[in-house]
Tab-separated table of C-alpha atoms in Angstrom:
chain	number	residue	atom	x	y	z
X	1	LEU	CA	-15.201	-8.006	13.808
X	2	SER	CA	-12.257	-7.580	17.531
X	3	THR	CA	-8.876	-6.915	16.399
X	4	LEU	CA	-5.468	-5.169	19.357
X	5	ARG	CA	-3.892	-2.639	17.648
X	6	ARG	CA	-0.277	-1.523	19.313
X	7	TYR	CA	2.529	1.082	18.380
X	8	THR	CA	5.798	1.470	19.926
X	9	MET	CA	7.575	4.798	20.167
X	10	SER	CA	10.168	5.149	17.731
X	11	ALA	CA	13.507	5.563	19.675
X	12	ALA	CA	16.546	8.028	18.884
X	13	ARG	CA	19.752	6.779	17.026
X	14	THR	CA	23.141	8.701	16.878
X	15	LEU	CA	25.060	9.074	14.455
X	16	LEU	CA	28.510	10.447	13.811
X	17	ALA	CA	28.885	12.510	10.987
X	18	GLU	CA	31.452	14.199	9.369
X	19	LEU	CA	31.372	17.504	6.576
X	20	ARG	CA	32.798	16.900	3.121
X	21	ASP	CA	33.545	19.952	0.937
X	22	ASP	CA	33.920	18.074	-2.356
X	23	ARG	CA	30.758	17.884	-4.866
X	24	GLY	CA	29.862	15.651	-7.801
X	25	ASN	CA	30.396	11.915	-8.758
X	26	GLY	CA	34.137	11.691	-8.703
X	27	ALA	CA	34.604	12.712	-5.793
X	28	SER	CA	31.551	10.708	-4.522
X	29	ARG	CA	33.547	7.543	-5.885
X	30	ARG	CA	36.646	8.062	-4.158
X	31	LEU	CA	34.255	8.420	-0.576
X	32	ARG	CA	33.253	5.051	-1.694
X	33	HIS	CA	36.435	3.762	-2.322
X	34	GLN	CA	37.970	5.085	1.501
X	35	GLY	CA	34.986	3.145	3.235
X	36	LYS	CA	32.896	6.148	3.565
X	37	VAL	CA	28.811	6.686	2.184
X	38	PRO	CA	28.223	10.157	0.479
X	39	ALA	CA	25.345	11.960	2.498
X	40	ILE	CA	23.444	15.579	2.715
X	41	ILE	CA	20.795	16.471	4.610
X	42	TYR	CA	18.131	19.407	4.016
X	43	GLY	CA	14.815	20.987	5.347
X	44	ALA	CA	13.707	23.383	8.630
X	45	GLY	CA	14.569	26.233	6.349
X	46	ARG	CA	18.578	25.835	6.565
X	47	GLU	CA	20.615	25.369	3.430
X	48	PRO	CA	21.716	21.304	2.409
X	49	ARG	CA	25.017	20.466	4.016
X	50	ALA	CA	27.013	17.576	2.473
X	51	LEU	CA	27.679	14.720	5.139
X	52	MET	CA	28.895	11.970	5.305
X	53	PHE	CA	29.594	8.787	7.330
X	54	ASP	CA	31.554	5.337	7.933
X	55	HIS	CA	30.072	2.511	5.803
X	56	ASN	CA	30.112	-0.139	8.042
X	57	LYS	CA	28.295	1.815	10.719
X	58	VAL	CA	26.008	2.551	8.602
X	59	LEU	CA	25.563	-1.180	7.203
X	60	ARG	CA	24.511	-2.432	10.763
X	61	GLU	CA	22.031	-0.073	11.788
X	62	LEU	CA	20.807	-0.486	7.957
X	63	GLU	CA	20.381	-4.421	9.708
X	64	ASN	CA	17.840	-2.900	12.212
X	65	ALA	CA	13.847	-2.341	10.540
X	66	SER	CA	13.104	-0.079	12.603
X	67	PHE	CA	16.178	2.728	11.073
X	68	TYR	CA	13.832	3.217	8.098
X	69	SER	CA	11.583	5.049	10.645
X	70	SER	CA	13.517	6.742	13.483
X	71	ILE	CA	14.177	9.750	14.353
X	72	LEU	CA	18.311	10.015	14.153
X	73	THR	CA	20.175	11.880	15.960
X	74	ILE	CA	23.555	13.777	13.187
X	75	LYS	CA	26.305	13.814	15.173
X	76	VAL	CA	28.936	16.828	13.436
X	77	GLY	CA	31.539	17.562	16.441
X	78	ASP	CA	29.687	19.263	19.464
X	79	LYS	CA	27.268	20.497	16.989
X	80	SER	CA	24.214	17.829	16.709
X	81	ARG	CA	20.888	18.222	14.340
X	82	ALA	CA	17.140	15.393	14.610
X	83	ALA	CA	16.567	14.111	11.349
X	84	ILE	CA	14.337	11.376	9.359
X	85	VAL	CA	15.921	9.495	6.611
X	86	LYS	CA	13.926	9.872	3.449
X	87	ASP	CA	15.990	7.864	0.618
X	88	ILE	CA	19.309	5.143	0.645
X	89	GLN	CA	20.508	4.389	-2.547
X	90	ARG	CA	22.309	0.982	-2.891
X	91	HIS	CA	24.593	-0.776	-5.412
X	92	PRO	CA	21.902	-2.492	-7.676
X	93	SER	CA	24.246	-6.667	-7.233
X	94	LYS	CA	26.536	-5.345	-4.177
X	95	LYS	CA	25.913	-5.098	-0.912
X	96	GLN	CA	26.903	-1.376	-0.529
X	97	ILE	CA	25.220	2.099	0.687
X	98	LEU	CA	25.916	4.950	-2.529
X	99	HIS	CA	23.714	7.578	-0.880
X	100	ILE	CA	21.988	8.815	1.152
X	101	ASP	CA	19.201	12.022	2.175
X	102	LEU	CA	18.472	13.393	4.978
X	103	GLN	CA	15.483	15.372	6.195
X	104	ARG	CA	16.208	17.999	9.503
X	105	ILE	CA	13.171	18.739	11.037
X	106	VAL	CA	11.743	20.164	13.722
X	107	GLU	CA	9.542	19.525	17.224
X	108	ASP	CA	6.289	21.883	16.358
X	109	GLU	CA	6.135	20.902	11.865
X	110	LYS	CA	5.010	17.600	11.457
X	111	ILE	CA	6.608	14.405	9.603
X	112	ARG	CA	5.247	12.435	6.971
X	113	MET	CA	6.976	9.243	7.019
X	114	GLN	CA	6.459	4.972	6.136
X	115	ILE	CA	5.388	2.939	9.354
X	116	PRO	CA	5.976	-0.503	9.365
X	117	ILE	CA	2.697	-2.762	9.932
X	118	HIS	CA	3.479	-5.824	12.183
X	119	TYR	CA	0.851	-8.754	12.475
X	120	LEU	CA	0.435	-11.232	15.313
X	121	GLY	CA	-1.343	-13.431	15.843
X	122	GLU	CA	-0.950	-15.117	11.746
X	123	GLU	CA	-0.988	-19.056	13.504
X	124	GLU	CA	-3.502	-18.926	15.697
X	125	ALA	CA	-5.890	-17.072	13.286
X	126	ILE	CA	-9.562	-18.426	13.193
X	127	GLY	CA	-9.049	-18.339	9.061
X	128	VAL	CA	-6.367	-20.172	9.069
X	129	LYS	CA	-6.411	-22.912	12.536
X	130	ILE	CA	-10.047	-23.895	12.039
X	131	GLY	CA	-10.590	-22.686	8.627
X	132	GLY	CA	-7.810	-23.897	6.450
X	133	GLY	CA	-5.940	-20.106	5.170
X	134	SER	CA	-3.289	-18.476	4.354
X	135	VAL	CA	-3.002	-15.287	5.221
X	136	SER	CA	-2.095	-12.502	2.858
X	137	ARG	CA	-0.039	-9.141	3.500
X	138	LEU	CA	-1.412	-6.664	1.646
X	139	MET	CA	0.394	-3.397	2.972
X	140	THR	CA	3.084	-4.520	5.005
X	141	GLU	CA	3.556	-0.084	5.517
X	142	ILE	CA	1.629	2.634	5.854
X	143	GLU	CA	2.429	6.059	5.751
X	144	VAL	CA	1.744	8.664	8.556
X	145	SER	CA	1.542	12.614	9.519
X	146	CYS	CA	2.964	13.940	13.301
X	147	PHE	CA	5.384	15.956	15.612
X	148	PRO	CA	8.384	13.675	15.834
X	149	LYS	CA	7.458	13.226	19.477
X	150	ASP	CA	4.063	11.248	17.877
X	151	LEU	CA	6.560	9.285	15.601
X	152	PRO	CA	5.589	4.842	15.810
X	153	GLU	CA	8.008	3.063	15.555
X	154	PHE	CA	5.835	0.723	14.040
X	155	LEU	CA	1.796	-0.802	14.332
X	156	GLU	CA	0.955	-3.976	15.590
X	157	VAL	CA	-1.747	-5.341	14.084
X	158	ASP	CA	-3.323	-8.710	15.719
X	159	ILE	CA	-5.181	-10.540	12.939
X	160	SER	CA	-5.590	-13.569	15.846
X	161	GLU	CA	-10.103	-13.095	15.074
X	162	LEU	CA	-9.942	-12.661	11.468
X	163	GLU	CA	-11.542	-15.624	9.762
X	164	LEU	CA	-11.557	-17.298	6.514
X	165	ASP	CA	-12.447	-14.657	3.349
X	166	GLN	CA	-12.338	-11.389	6.064
X	167	MET	CA	-10.037	-8.423	5.050
X	168	LEU	CA	-9.076	-5.099	7.722
X	169	TYR	CA	-8.997	-1.849	5.782
X	170	VAL	CA	-7.000	1.088	6.363
X	171	SER	CA	-10.494	2.632	8.207
X	172	SER	CA	-10.208	-0.113	11.056
X	173	ILE	CA	-6.396	0.997	12.216
X	174	SER	CA	-7.156	2.822	15.412
X	175	LEU	CA	-3.809	4.955	15.520
X	176	PRO	CA	-2.417	6.328	18.279
X	177	LYS	CA	-2.739	9.645	19.803
X	178	GLY	CA	-0.957	12.646	17.125
X	179	VAL	CA	-0.903	10.481	14.497
X	180	GLU	CA	-3.238	9.966	11.519
X	181	VAL	CA	-3.029	8.812	7.686
X	182	SER	CA	-3.254	10.868	4.872
X	183	GLU	CA	-7.567	11.213	3.624
X	184	ILE	CA	-6.330	9.865	0.206
X	185	LEU	CA	-6.001	6.973	1.915
X	186	LEU	CA	-8.594	7.586	4.222
X	187	GLU	CA	-10.850	7.783	0.764
X	188	GLN	CA	-10.069	4.890	-0.959
X	189	ASP	CA	-10.148	2.522	2.234
X	190	GLN	CA	-7.453	-0.709	0.384
X	191	ALA	CA	-7.425	-3.748	2.481
X	192	ILE	CA	-4.146	-4.370	4.340
X	193	VAL	CA	-4.716	-8.725	5.482
X	194	SER	CA	-6.813	-11.370	5.161
X	195	ILE	CA	-7.077	-15.105	5.072
X	196	GLN	CA	-8.403	-16.337	1.585
X	197	GLU	CA	-8.392	-20.278	0.971
X	198	ILE	CA	-5.174	-21.824	0.052
X	199	LYS	CA	-6.222	-22.600	-3.546
X	200	GLU	CA	-4.048	-26.281	-5.603
X	201	ILE	CA	-3.166	-26.138	-9.223
X	202	ILE	CA	-3.003	-29.122	-10.277
X	203	GLU	CA	-0.959	-28.778	-13.851
X	204	GLU	CA	-1.519	-31.844	-15.794
X	205	GLU	CA	-0.167	-33.499	-18.344
X	206	ILE	CA	-1.473	-33.301	-21.449
X	207	ILE	CA	-0.447	-36.541	-23.326
X	208	ASP	CA	-1.277	-36.642	-27.078
X	209	GLU	CA	-2.339	-40.103	-28.311
X	210	ASP	CA	-3.170	-39.033	-32.060
X	211	GLY	CA	0.347	-37.615	-32.429
X	212	ASP	CA	2.229	-41.659	-33.021
X	213	THR	CA	-0.875	-43.142	-34.925
X	214	GLU	CA	-0.800	-39.832	-37.217
X	215	GLY	CA	2.473	-39.834	-38.288
X	216	GLU	CA	2.491	-43.727	-38.438
X	217	SER	CA	-0.651	-43.146	-41.119
X	218	SER	CA	2.103	-40.559	-42.749
X	219	ASP	CA	4.536	-43.062	-42.823
X	220	ASP	CA	2.081	-45.666	-44.292
X	221	GLN	CA	0.628	-43.287	-46.358
X	222	ALA	CA	3.975	-42.399	-47.713
X	223	SER	CA	4.851	-45.613	-48.016
X	224	THR	CA	1.750	-47.369	-50.086
X	225	ASP	CA	2.713	-43.390	-52.169
X	226	SER	CA	6.217	-45.227	-52.981
X	227	SER	CA	4.429	-48.733	-53.550
X	228	ASP	CA	2.387	-47.349	-55.808
X	229	GLN	CA	4.977	-45.401	-57.567
X	230	GLU	CA	6.836	-47.914	-58.300
X	231	SER	CA	4.090	-50.389	-59.662
X	232	SER	CA	3.241	-47.548	-61.897
X	233	ASP	CA	7.050	-47.786	-62.805
X	234	ASP	CA	7.288	-51.172	-63.488
X	235	SER	CA	4.135	-51.264	-65.610
X	236	SER	CA	5.389	-48.136	-67.767
X	237	ASP	CA	8.786	-49.778	-67.927
X	238	THR	CA	6.575	-53.551	-69.110
X	239	SER	CA	4.682	-51.771	-71.892
X	240	GLU	CA	7.463	-49.899	-73.301
X	241	SER	CA	8.916	-53.428	-73.265
X	242	ASP	CA	6.256	-54.954	-74.893
X	243	LYS	CA	5.885	-52.444	-77.549
X	244	SER	CA	10.135	-52.868	-78.658
X	245	GLU	CA	8.892	-56.590	-78.889
X	246	GLY	CA	5.811	-55.404	-81.498
């Protein structure tokens, strides 16, 4: 099975930040009401620093999926620092960013990042076009380790030659130079994509044909029992009458 895999190097993005002194939930709520996003930056052997960003600008950046796997340039005044996103907290029901965690990076230290996998050739895949199957993306991102300069923005996997009931695995991914996946991922060697037969599930309506019959029988039996009881009562009344006349 021949597959083509490409990668695109991560492009630097710049975010303007401001330092903040207030800490705690109350201070964070006030910042959000002012249209700001509280954040913290840590790592590289330095003390954590509390920051804040313009909320609307952050939302616009997040519309691009590559933001999560990019090297960010955090600019505060005339100073800049390279960092990566480690965590983003969102409001459960509103389109609102609650908090951002950033990690400082240095050129000579490796970083670990979740990198998106983009699948190419899905509609042209042999298993789809000829086999009539459906593509199942079992893994949409993978954790890699590399120096910042080697960080790919995403990986592309061409599955146009993948046939029906075939799979690709973690071990079959050709990573760019300087990029590695963990030994645990290689040992587990999970499937990342497959093409499976489309199975139709036909739900049959189960009709209890005996239901009405049983109901009618019960009603008939009840009617018969009632008639028998009435006959018994009539017989009893007749017998009492006979005795009186006697």
